[in-house]
């Protein structure tokens, strides 16, 4: 048995030596950030190539160690187990490539859960996408067969130890480079940290400063960073929010369209909404608090940055706004076309709302949109002496779904969505036309809603959770969750108020402003707005909104009017202009950073 274990272990070493370079070259493409506009320096080129090899090899190490548990098996069986584990790694990294190319983020627990809860609904995976993916994996497995053959040839050669030595040396050197540059507060290499999955590069500032490898006083001059906020138990709201109802208690209706592109609210695409705009306050420079559903909805209802999401989700704390409406006797009608469990709005925003319908039964997004429209019309028609709050969340635009051919107004359009085919060469107009057809359909449903609403006694808020991009920047960004440009965070906002004259408001507003505005319209509030919100009154143009915090699933940004500072996990930050080009000429003012850190920390106990 000892000889068997020794033989299997020796082959595993040879296989690892061959598998790592194959993993780096064949499976995971060379991912230079799409935002890199300047030519690479020599150091950046070395760091990227070497980290690709070294880090993916380090990811492979635990899988190879796991294989040692099976080293007592006969050689043929043992090799089969190792190859099966290697195929699993290849498939997972291939999936991660596709996710990164589409969303500019790596696989995480949230995306895995969303995939299993409804891959087609969330990601739009067609049979063609599956076919292409299976073909790619087949080619990877063929390459793996060659790797197995080569490892057998190197079994008794010292070359395998040379390859492992090179891998280890590159691992040490790249981490040393990162630690040194990090101590200088220089992002020459750290700007690429998001390129690789599970990558948490080495930092050693205290050690470097202690041993005077870098002069700390000189390094501190380069310091422009946002460190992660230390979180503890929530302190929300900061003080009790007591309210007294005003004489007139109107209904409140929120109509949201998931992934609604602000530039597509035109009489051609959305004739009914466009006509209704003339009766509303039209906020032309309105920004969501995020580029994803989770961040956008959170910022809307909590009026807080999405960096608080994990804490609110963990504690299942519902927002002051919804709590207040319920305490004041409002009937709650929550109608979500997409599941309220992904993201888990049922455990956050609507935690205290009884009898929630968590998931609809229609066969398509357009059918479910029709279903929630019918249910809302029935709900609001019920006789009651109590006002209602209702939330309608349309999903067809998110999935570019519409009844064909009745609503196929914009042609030619992409007849079958295959996200795997999207790249910089793809004709964006085909995809965009399909999206506009879905908006045209939703517009028809909203017309039915508005026809049945008592506008003399109802506040209507029409907006979205985030925007939608169709490769506008020619950087292969499609959809949302990829960046913080206007295409992904700027959204329509139309607020209808009974007995108030329509207006067009051209100064910047944000999702953080909606709840404070409504709270003060509906109630006499015995608490300062800042005790539960970071927003202001929508109609107050004296407040400065030059910067706001926008969130996503894994990072956040300080978004200004001409520039944005994107902060990735670990605290590394990078500044871009509105066209997503790297911008270093005008650093974000220190007082802006200080204010943002305050907003992201003051609702925690200290």
Coordinates of C-alpha atoms in Angstrom, one line a residue:
X1 CA 0.0 0.0 0.0
X2 CA 2.9 2.3 0.8
X3 CA 4.3 1.8 -2.7
X4 CA 0.8 2.6 -4.2
X5 CA 0.5 5.8 -2.2
X6 CA 4.0 6.9 -3.1
X7 CA 3.4 6.2 -6.8
X8 CA 0.1 8.0 -6.8
X9 CA 1.6 11.0 -5.0
X10 CA 4.5 11.2 -7.4
X11 CA 2.1 11.3 -10.4
X12 CA -0.1 13.9 -8.6
X13 CA 3.0 16.2 -8.4
X14 CA 3.7 15.8 -12.1
X15 CA 0.1 16.4 -12.9
X16 CA 0.0 19.5 -10.8
X17 CA 3.1 20.8 -12.5
X18 CA 1.5 20.4 -15.9
X19 CA -2.1 21.4 -14.9
X20 CA -1.3 24.8 -13.5
X21 CA 0.1 26.4 -16.7
X22 CA -2.7 24.7 -18.7
X23 CA -5.2 26.2 -16.3
X24 CA -3.7 29.7 -16.6
X25 CA -3.4 29.6 -20.4
X26 CA -6.3 27.6 -21.7
X27 CA -9.1 28.0 -19.2
X28 CA -8.8 31.5 -17.9
X29 CA -8.3 34.2 -20.5
X30 CA -5.8 37.0 -19.9
X31 CA -8.1 39.5 -18.2
X32 CA -6.8 43.0 -18.5
X33 CA -9.4 45.4 -17.0
X34 CA -11.7 46.7 -19.7
X35 CA -11.3 50.1 -18.1
X36 CA -7.5 50.2 -18.8
X37 CA -7.0 53.0 -21.2
X38 CA -3.2 53.6 -20.9
X39 CA -0.6 51.2 -22.2
X40 CA 0.6 48.7 -19.7
X41 CA 3.9 49.4 -17.9
X42 CA 6.6 46.7 -17.8
X43 CA 5.7 46.0 -14.1
X44 CA 2.0 45.8 -14.9
X45 CA 2.6 43.3 -17.7
X46 CA 4.8 41.1 -15.4
X47 CA 2.3 41.3 -12.6
X48 CA -0.7 40.4 -14.8
X49 CA 1.0 37.4 -16.5
X50 CA 2.7 36.1 -13.4
X51 CA -0.4 36.5 -11.1
X52 CA -2.5 34.7 -13.7
X53 CA -0.2 31.7 -13.4
X54 CA 0.6 31.9 -9.7
X55 CA -2.9 32.6 -8.3
X56 CA -4.8 30.1 -10.4
X57 CA -2.1 27.6 -9.3
X58 CA -2.8 28.5 -5.7
X59 CA -6.5 27.9 -6.3
X60 CA -5.6 24.4 -7.6
X61 CA -3.5 23.5 -4.5
X62 CA -6.5 22.6 -2.2
X63 CA -8.0 20.5 -4.9
X64 CA -4.8 18.6 -5.4
X65 CA -4.5 18.1 -1.6
X66 CA -8.0 16.8 -1.5
X67 CA -7.0 14.3 -4.1
X68 CA -4.4 12.8 -1.6
X69 CA -7.2 11.4 0.4
X70 CA -7.8 9.0 -2.5
X71 CA -4.1 8.0 -2.9
X72 CA -4.7 4.6 -1.4
X73 CA -6.8 3.7 -4.5
X74 CA -5.4 1.7 -7.4
X75 CA -3.5 4.1 -9.8
X76 CA -6.2 4.0 -12.5
X77 CA -9.0 4.9 -10.1
X78 CA -6.8 7.5 -8.4
X79 CA -6.1 9.2 -11.7
X80 CA -9.8 9.1 -12.5
X81 CA -10.6 10.9 -9.3
X82 CA -7.9 13.6 -9.9
X83 CA -9.1 14.1 -13.4
X84 CA -12.8 14.4 -12.2
X85 CA -11.7 17.1 -9.7
X86 CA -9.7 18.9 -12.5
X87 CA -12.7 18.9 -14.8
X88 CA -14.8 20.4 -12.0
X89 CA -12.3 23.2 -11.6
X90 CA -12.2 23.8 -15.3
X91 CA -16.0 24.0 -15.5
X92 CA -16.2 26.4 -12.5
X93 CA -13.6 28.7 -13.9
X94 CA -15.3 28.6 -17.3
X95 CA -18.5 29.7 -15.7
X96 CA -16.7 32.4 -13.8
X97 CA -15.3 33.7 -17.1
X98 CA -18.8 34.0 -18.5
X99 CA -20.1 35.7 -15.4
X100 CA -17.1 38.1 -15.3
X101 CA -17.5 39.0 -19.0
X102 CA -21.1 39.9 -18.6
X103 CA -21.3 41.4 -15.1
X104 CA -17.6 42.3 -14.3
X105 CA -17.8 40.4 -11.1
X106 CA -16.9 36.8 -10.1
X107 CA -19.1 34.0 -8.9
X108 CA -20.4 34.6 -5.4
X109 CA -22.9 33.0 -3.0
X110 CA -25.7 35.3 -4.1
X111 CA -25.2 34.5 -7.8
X112 CA -25.1 30.8 -7.1
X113 CA -28.4 31.0 -5.1
X114 CA -30.0 33.1 -7.9
X115 CA -28.9 30.5 -10.5
X116 CA -30.5 27.6 -8.7
X117 CA -33.6 29.6 -7.9
X118 CA -34.2 30.3 -11.6
X119 CA -31.3 30.4 -14.0
X120 CA -33.4 31.3 -17.1
X121 CA -35.4 34.0 -15.2
X122 CA -32.3 35.7 -13.8
X123 CA -29.6 35.2 -16.4
X124 CA -31.6 34.5 -19.6
X125 CA -29.8 31.2 -20.4
X126 CA -31.1 29.7 -23.7
X127 CA -30.5 26.2 -25.1
X128 CA -28.0 27.8 -27.6
X129 CA -26.0 29.2 -24.7
X130 CA -25.9 25.8 -23.0
X131 CA -24.8 24.2 -26.3
X132 CA -22.0 26.7 -26.8
X133 CA -20.9 26.3 -23.2
X134 CA -20.9 22.5 -23.4
X135 CA -18.8 22.8 -26.6
X136 CA -16.3 25.0 -24.8
X137 CA -16.0 22.6 -21.9
X138 CA -15.5 19.7 -24.3
X139 CA -12.5 21.6 -25.8
X140 CA -11.1 22.2 -22.3
X141 CA -11.4 18.5 -21.4
X142 CA -9.6 17.6 -24.6
X143 CA -6.8 19.9 -23.6
X144 CA -6.9 18.2 -20.1
X145 CA -6.3 14.9 -21.8
X146 CA -3.1 16.3 -23.3
X147 CA -2.1 17.5 -19.9
X148 CA -2.6 14.0 -18.4
X149 CA -0.4 12.6 -21.2
X150 CA 2.3 15.2 -20.5
X151 CA 2.3 14.6 -16.8
X152 CA 2.9 10.9 -17.4
X153 CA 5.9 11.8 -19.5
X154 CA 7.3 14.0 -16.8
X155 CA 6.7 11.5 -14.0
X156 CA 10.3 10.6 -13.6
X157 CA 11.7 13.9 -14.8
X158 CA 13.1 16.8 -12.7
X159 CA 11.3 19.2 -15.0
X160 CA 8.2 18.9 -12.9
X161 CA 10.0 20.3 -9.9
X162 CA 11.4 23.1 -12.0
X163 CA 7.8 24.0 -13.0
X164 CA 6.6 23.9 -9.4
X165 CA 9.6 26.0 -8.4
X166 CA 8.8 28.6 -11.0
X167 CA 5.2 28.7 -9.9
X168 CA 6.1 29.2 -6.3
X169 CA 8.7 31.9 -7.1
X170 CA 6.1 33.8 -9.2
X171 CA 3.5 33.5 -6.4
X172 CA 6.0 35.1 -3.9
X173 CA 7.2 37.8 -6.3
X174 CA 3.7 39.0 -7.3
X175 CA 2.6 39.2 -3.7
X176 CA 5.7 41.0 -2.7
X177 CA 5.2 43.5 -5.6
X178 CA 1.6 44.1 -4.5
X179 CA 2.5 44.5 -0.8
X180 CA 5.2 47.0 -1.7
X181 CA 3.0 49.0 -4.0
X182 CA 0.2 48.9 -1.4
X183 CA 2.5 50.3 1.2
X184 CA 3.2 53.2 -1.1
X185 CA -0.6 53.7 -1.7
X186 CA 0.2 53.2 -5.3
X187 CA -2.5 51.4 -7.4
X188 CA -0.2 50.6 -10.4
X189 CA -0.9 46.9 -9.8
X190 CA -3.7 46.8 -7.3
X191 CA -6.2 48.2 -9.9
X192 CA -6.2 44.7 -11.4
X193 CA -7.1 42.9 -8.2
X194 CA -10.7 42.2 -9.5
X195 CA -9.4 40.3 -12.5
X196 CA -9.1 36.9 -10.7
X197 CA -11.6 34.9 -8.7
X198 CA -11.1 34.7 -4.9
X199 CA -8.1 37.0 -5.2
X200 CA -7.1 38.7 -1.9
X201 CA -3.5 39.9 -2.5
X202 CA -0.9 40.4 0.3
X203 CA -0.7 43.6 2.2
X204 CA 1.9 44.2 4.9
X205 CA 2.1 47.9 5.6
X206 CA 3.0 47.6 9.3
X207 CA 5.8 45.2 8.6
X208 CA 7.2 47.3 5.7
X209 CA 7.0 50.5 7.7
X210 CA 8.5 48.9 10.8
X211 CA 11.5 47.6 8.8
X212 CA 11.8 50.9 7.0
X213 CA 11.5 49.3 3.5
X214 CA 9.2 52.3 2.7
X215 CA 9.2 55.7 4.3
X216 CA 5.7 56.0 5.8
X217 CA 5.7 59.8 5.8
X218 CA 6.4 59.8 2.0
X219 CA 3.9 57.1 1.3
X220 CA 1.1 58.8 3.2
X221 CA 1.2 61.7 0.7
X222 CA -0.2 59.3 -1.9
X223 CA -3.0 58.1 0.4
X224 CA -6.4 58.4 -1.2
X225 CA -8.4 55.4 -0.2
X226 CA -11.7 54.4 1.3
X227 CA -11.3 51.6 3.9
X228 CA -14.1 49.3 4.6
X229 CA -16.4 50.5 7.3
X230 CA -16.3 48.3 10.5
X231 CA -19.8 47.2 11.2
X232 CA -21.4 46.2 14.5
X233 CA -25.0 45.9 15.7
X234 CA -27.4 48.2 13.9
X235 CA -28.5 51.4 15.5
X236 CA -31.5 52.2 13.2
X237 CA -33.2 54.5 13.5
X238 CA -31.0 56.7 15.6
X239 CA -33.9 57.9 17.6
X240 CA -37.6 56.9 17.7
X241 CA -39.6 58.1 14.7
X242 CA -43.0 59.2 16.1
X243 CA -45.6 60.5 13.6
X244 CA -49.0 62.0 13.7
X245 CA -51.2 61.5 10.7
X246 CA -52.3 64.6 8.8
X247 CA -55.9 65.2 8.1
X248 CA -55.9 63.7 4.6
X249 CA -54.4 60.3 4.2
X250 CA -53.9 59.6 0.5
X251 CA -53.1 56.2 -1.0
X252 CA -49.5 55.7 -2.0
X253 CA -48.7 53.7 -5.2
X254 CA -45.1 52.7 -6.2
X255 CA -44.8 51.5 -9.8
X256 CA -41.3 50.2 -10.6
X257 CA -40.0 48.8 -13.8
X258 CA -37.0 46.5 -13.3
X259 CA -34.0 47.6 -15.4
X260 CA -35.6 50.7 -16.8
X261 CA -33.3 52.8 -19.1
X262 CA -34.0 56.5 -18.6
X263 CA -33.5 57.4 -22.2
X264 CA -36.2 55.1 -23.4
X265 CA -39.1 57.0 -21.9
X266 CA -40.3 58.5 -25.2
X267 CA -43.8 58.8 -26.8
X268 CA -42.7 56.2 -29.3
X269 CA -41.6 53.6 -26.8
X270 CA -43.9 54.4 -23.9
X271 CA -46.8 56.6 -25.1
X272 CA -49.0 56.2 -22.0
X273 CA -46.3 56.9 -19.4
X274 CA -45.1 59.8 -21.6
X275 CA -48.6 61.3 -21.5
X276 CA -48.9 60.8 -17.8
X277 CA -45.6 62.6 -17.2
X278 CA -47.3 65.9 -18.0
X279 CA -49.3 65.5 -14.8
X280 CA -46.3 64.8 -12.6
X281 CA -43.1 66.3 -11.1
X282 CA -40.6 65.0 -13.6
X283 CA -37.1 64.6 -12.0
X284 CA -34.8 64.6 -15.1
X285 CA -31.5 64.0 -13.2
X286 CA -32.6 61.2 -10.8
X287 CA -30.1 58.6 -9.6
X288 CA -30.7 55.2 -8.1
X289 CA -28.7 54.1 -5.1
X290 CA -27.3 51.2 -7.0
X291 CA -26.8 49.4 -10.3
X292 CA -28.5 46.2 -9.1
X293 CA -32.0 45.3 -7.9
X294 CA -30.7 44.6 -4.4
X295 CA -28.9 47.9 -4.0
X296 CA -31.6 49.9 -5.9
X297 CA -34.6 48.7 -3.9
X298 CA -32.7 48.9 -0.6
X299 CA -31.7 52.6 -1.3
X300 CA -35.3 53.4 -2.3
X301 CA -37.1 52.0 0.8
X302 CA -34.4 52.4 3.5
X303 CA -33.0 55.7 2.2
X304 CA -29.6 54.3 3.2
X305 CA -26.5 53.2 1.2
X306 CA -26.6 49.6 0.1
X307 CA -23.4 49.0 2.1
X308 CA -25.8 48.3 5.0
X309 CA -27.6 45.5 3.1
X310 CA -25.8 42.6 4.9
X311 CA -26.6 43.9 8.3
X312 CA -30.2 44.6 7.6
X313 CA -30.6 41.3 5.9
X314 CA -29.0 39.4 8.8
X315 CA -31.2 41.2 11.4
X316 CA -34.3 41.2 9.2
X317 CA -34.9 44.8 10.0
X318 CA -37.7 46.4 8.0
X319 CA -37.6 50.1 6.9
X320 CA -39.0 52.9 9.0
X321 CA -41.1 53.9 6.0
X322 CA -43.0 50.6 5.7
X323 CA -43.3 50.3 9.5
X324 CA -44.8 53.8 9.8
X325 CA -47.4 53.1 7.0
X326 CA -48.4 49.9 8.8
X327 CA -48.6 51.6 12.2
X328 CA -50.9 54.2 10.6
X329 CA -53.3 51.6 9.3
X330 CA -52.3 51.5 5.6
X331 CA -53.5 48.4 3.8
X332 CA -50.5 46.7 2.1
X333 CA -50.7 45.4 -1.5
X334 CA -47.3 44.1 -2.6
X335 CA -47.2 42.8 -6.2
X336 CA -43.9 41.6 -7.4
X337 CA -43.6 39.9 -10.8
X338 CA -40.2 38.4 -10.0
X339 CA -39.8 36.4 -6.8
X340 CA -39.6 38.4 -3.7
X341 CA -37.0 36.0 -2.4
X342 CA -34.2 36.9 -4.9
X343 CA -33.1 39.3 -3.7
X344 CA -34.8 38.5 -0.4
X345 CA -37.1 41.5 -0.1
X346 CA -39.4 39.3 1.9
X347 CA -36.8 39.2 4.6
X348 CA -35.9 42.9 4.5
X349 CA -38.2 45.6 3.0
X350 CA -41.5 43.6 3.4
X351 CA -40.5 41.5 6.4
X352 CA -43.5 42.7 8.4
X353 CA -46.0 42.5 5.6
X354 CA -48.4 39.5 6.1
X355 CA -49.6 37.2 3.3
X356 CA -46.9 38.0 0.8
X357 CA -47.0 36.2 -2.5
X358 CA -43.3 35.2 -2.8
X359 CA -43.4 33.8 -6.3
X360 CA -45.8 34.0 -9.2
X361 CA -47.0 31.1 -11.2
X362 CA -47.0 32.5 -14.8
X363 CA -45.0 30.8 -17.5
X364 CA -43.2 34.0 -18.6
X365 CA -42.3 37.4 -17.2
X366 CA -44.9 39.1 -19.4
X367 CA -47.6 36.8 -18.1
X368 CA -46.6 37.5 -14.6
X369 CA -46.6 41.2 -15.3
X370 CA -50.2 40.9 -16.5
X371 CA -51.0 38.9 -13.4
X372 CA -49.8 41.5 -11.0
X373 CA -51.6 44.2 -12.9
X374 CA -54.9 42.3 -12.6
X375 CA -54.3 41.6 -8.9
X376 CA -53.6 45.3 -8.1
X377 CA -56.7 46.5 -9.9
X378 CA -58.7 44.0 -7.8
X379 CA -56.9 45.1 -4.6
X380 CA -57.5 48.8 -5.0
X381 CA -61.1 48.3 -5.9
X382 CA -61.9 46.7 -2.6
X383 CA -64.1 48.9 -0.4
X384 CA -62.3 50.1 2.7
X385 CA -62.1 53.2 4.9
X386 CA -58.3 52.8 5.2
X387 CA -55.8 54.1 2.6
X388 CA -53.4 51.7 0.9
X389 CA -49.8 51.4 0.1
X390 CA -49.1 49.3 -3.0
X391 CA -45.9 48.2 -4.7
X392 CA -46.0 47.1 -8.4
X393 CA -42.7 45.7 -9.7
X394 CA -42.7 44.9 -13.4
X395 CA -40.1 42.4 -14.7
X396 CA -40.6 42.0 -18.4
X397 CA -38.0 44.6 -19.4
X398 CA -35.4 42.8 -17.2
X399 CA -36.0 39.7 -19.2
X400 CA -36.8 41.5 -22.5
X401 CA -40.0 39.5 -22.7
X402 CA -43.2 40.6 -24.4
X403 CA -46.2 38.9 -26.1
X404 CA -45.3 38.3 -29.8
X405 CA -46.3 39.4 -32.3
X406 CA -48.7 41.9 -30.8
X407 CA -46.1 44.1 -29.1
X408 CA -43.2 43.6 -31.6
X409 CA -43.2 47.2 -32.6
X410 CA -39.5 47.8 -32.9
X411 CA -37.8 45.7 -35.6
X412 CA -35.5 44.0 -36.3
X413 CA -35.1 42.6 -32.9
X414 CA -33.1 39.8 -31.3
X415 CA -35.5 36.9 -31.5
X416 CA -33.7 34.6 -29.1
X417 CA -31.5 36.1 -26.3
X418 CA -28.2 34.3 -25.9
X419 CA -26.0 36.3 -23.5
X420 CA -23.0 34.1 -24.4
X421 CA -22.9 35.8 -27.8
X422 CA -22.6 39.3 -26.5
X423 CA -19.3 41.1 -27.3
X424 CA -18.1 44.4 -28.6
X425 CA -18.9 43.3 -32.2
X426 CA -22.5 42.4 -31.5
X427 CA -25.2 44.7 -33.1
X428 CA -26.6 46.3 -29.9
X429 CA -29.7 47.7 -31.8
X430 CA -31.1 44.1 -32.1
X431 CA -31.0 43.6 -28.4
X432 CA -32.1 47.2 -27.6
X433 CA -35.1 46.8 -30.0
X434 CA -36.2 43.7 -28.1
X435 CA -35.9 45.6 -24.8
X436 CA -38.0 48.5 -26.2
X437 CA -40.7 46.1 -27.2
X438 CA -40.9 44.8 -23.6
X439 CA -41.2 48.5 -22.4
X440 CA -43.9 49.1 -24.9
X441 CA -45.8 46.1 -23.4
X442 CA -45.3 47.3 -19.8
X443 CA -46.5 50.8 -20.9
X444 CA -49.8 49.1 -21.9
X445 CA -50.1 47.6 -18.5
X446 CA -49.3 50.8 -16.6
X447 CA -52.1 52.5 -18.6
X448 CA -54.6 50.0 -17.2
X449 CA -53.3 50.6 -13.7
X450 CA -53.6 54.4 -14.0
X451 CA -57.1 54.2 -15.5
X452 CA -58.2 52.4 -12.3
X453 CA -56.5 54.6 -9.7
X454 CA -58.3 57.3 -7.9
X455 CA -55.8 60.1 -8.8
X456 CA -57.7 62.6 -6.6
X457 CA -56.6 60.7 -3.6
X458 CA -53.4 58.8 -4.6
X459 CA -49.7 59.7 -4.6
X460 CA -48.1 57.8 -7.5
X461 CA -44.3 57.2 -7.7
X462 CA -43.0 55.8 -11.0
X463 CA -39.3 54.8 -11.1
X464 CA -36.9 51.9 -11.4
X465 CA -34.3 50.0 -9.3
X466 CA -31.5 50.6 -11.8
X467 CA -30.8 51.4 -15.4
X468 CA -29.8 49.1 -18.4
X469 CA -26.8 49.3 -20.7
X470 CA -26.4 48.0 -24.3
X471 CA -22.6 48.4 -24.7
X472 CA -23.0 52.2 -24.7
X473 CA -19.3 52.7 -23.7
X474 CA -18.0 50.1 -26.2
X475 CA -16.4 48.2 -23.3
X476 CA -18.6 45.1 -23.5
X477 CA -20.9 46.2 -20.7
X478 CA -24.4 44.7 -21.1
X479 CA -27.3 45.0 -18.7
X480 CA -26.4 46.2 -15.2
X481 CA -24.3 45.6 -12.1
X482 CA -21.1 46.3 -14.2
X483 CA -20.4 50.0 -13.6
X484 CA -21.7 53.2 -12.2
X485 CA -22.2 55.3 -15.3
X486 CA -25.5 57.1 -16.0
X487 CA -26.7 54.2 -18.2
X488 CA -26.7 51.9 -15.2
X489 CA -27.6 54.2 -12.2
X490 CA -29.6 57.0 -13.8
X491 CA -33.3 56.2 -13.7
X492 CA -36.7 57.8 -14.5
X493 CA -38.6 59.3 -11.6
X494 CA -42.1 60.7 -11.9
X495 CA -44.0 61.8 -8.8
X496 CA -47.8 62.5 -9.1
X497 CA -49.2 64.5 -6.2
X498 CA -52.9 65.3 -6.1
X499 CA -53.6 69.1 -6.2
X500 CA -50.0 69.9 -7.1
X501 CA -49.0 71.5 -10.4
X502 CA -46.7 69.5 -12.7
X503 CA -43.1 70.5 -12.9
X504 CA -39.8 69.6 -14.5
X505 CA -37.0 69.4 -12.0
X506 CA -33.5 69.4 -13.5
X507 CA -31.2 69.3 -10.5
X508 CA -29.8 66.0 -9.3
X509 CA -31.9 63.9 -6.9
X510 CA -31.4 60.3 -5.6
X511 CA -33.4 57.4 -4.4
X512 CA -32.4 58.4 -0.9
X513 CA -34.7 61.5 -1.2
X514 CA -38.0 59.7 -1.9
X515 CA -38.8 58.3 1.5
X516 CA -38.0 61.5 3.5
X517 CA -40.2 63.5 1.1
X518 CA -43.2 61.1 1.5
X519 CA -42.8 60.8 5.2
X520 CA -43.1 64.6 5.7
X521 CA -45.9 64.8 3.2
X522 CA -48.0 62.1 4.8
X523 CA -47.2 62.8 8.5
X524 CA -46.0 65.3 11.0
X525 CA -42.8 63.6 11.9
X526 CA -41.3 64.1 15.4
X527 CA -37.8 63.1 14.4
X528 CA -35.0 64.5 12.2
X529 CA -34.7 63.1 8.7
X530 CA -31.1 62.2 9.4
X531 CA -32.2 59.8 12.1
X532 CA -33.4 57.3 9.5
X533 CA -32.1 58.5 6.2
X534 CA -29.1 60.0 4.3
X535 CA -31.5 61.8 1.9
X536 CA -33.2 65.1 1.6
X537 CA -36.5 66.5 0.4
X538 CA -36.9 65.9 -3.3
X539 CA -38.2 69.5 -3.8
X540 CA -35.4 71.1 -1.9
X541 CA -32.8 72.4 -4.4
X542 CA -30.7 74.0 -1.7
X543 CA -29.2 70.6 -0.6
X544 CA -25.9 69.5 -2.2
X545 CA -26.2 66.3 -4.1
X546 CA -22.9 66.6 -5.9
X547 CA -21.9 63.2 -4.7
X548 CA -23.9 60.1 -3.6
X549 CA -23.1 56.5 -2.7
X550 CA -24.1 53.9 -5.2
X551 CA -23.9 50.2 -4.4
X552 CA -23.8 46.8 -6.2
X553 CA -23.5 43.2 -5.1
X554 CA -19.8 43.3 -4.2
X555 CA -18.5 46.9 -4.4
X556 CA -19.7 50.5 -4.2
X557 CA -18.8 53.9 -5.6
X558 CA -18.9 57.6 -4.7
X559 CA -20.5 59.1 -7.8
X560 CA -20.0 62.7 -8.6
X561 CA -21.2 64.8 -11.6
X562 CA -18.0 64.4 -13.6
X563 CA -16.2 61.5 -11.9
X564 CA -16.7 58.5 -9.7
X565 CA -14.5 56.6 -7.2
X566 CA -15.2 52.9 -7.3
X567 CA -14.2 51.0 -4.1
X568 CA -13.7 47.2 -4.4
X569 CA -13.5 44.6 -1.6
X570 CA -10.4 45.1 0.4
X571 CA -10.6 48.9 0.2
X572 CA -8.8 49.4 -3.2
X573 CA -10.3 52.3 -5.1
X574 CA -10.0 53.6 -8.6
X575 CA -11.4 56.8 -10.1
X576 CA -13.1 57.0 -13.5
X577 CA -14.8 59.8 -15.5
X578 CA -18.3 59.5 -16.8
X579 CA -17.1 57.6 -19.9
X580 CA -15.4 55.0 -17.6
X581 CA -11.9 56.1 -18.5
X582 CA -9.4 56.1 -15.7
X583 CA -9.3 59.6 -14.1
X584 CA -6.5 60.6 -11.8
X585 CA -6.1 64.3 -12.4
X586 CA -8.7 65.5 -9.9
X587 CA -8.8 63.3 -6.8
X588 CA -12.0 63.1 -4.9
X589 CA -12.0 65.8 -2.1
X590 CA -11.2 64.5 1.3
X591 CA -14.3 66.0 2.8
X592 CA -16.4 64.0 0.4
X593 CA -14.7 60.8 1.4
X594 CA -15.1 61.7 5.1
X595 CA -18.8 62.4 4.6
X596 CA -19.4 59.1 2.8
X597 CA -17.6 57.1 5.5
X598 CA -19.9 58.9 8.0
X599 CA -23.0 57.9 6.1
X600 CA -21.9 54.3 5.8
X601 CA -21.1 54.0 9.6
X602 CA -23.4 56.2 11.6
X603 CA -26.3 53.6 11.7
X604 CA -24.1 51.2 13.6
X605 CA -23.5 51.2 17.4
X606 CA -20.1 52.6 18.3

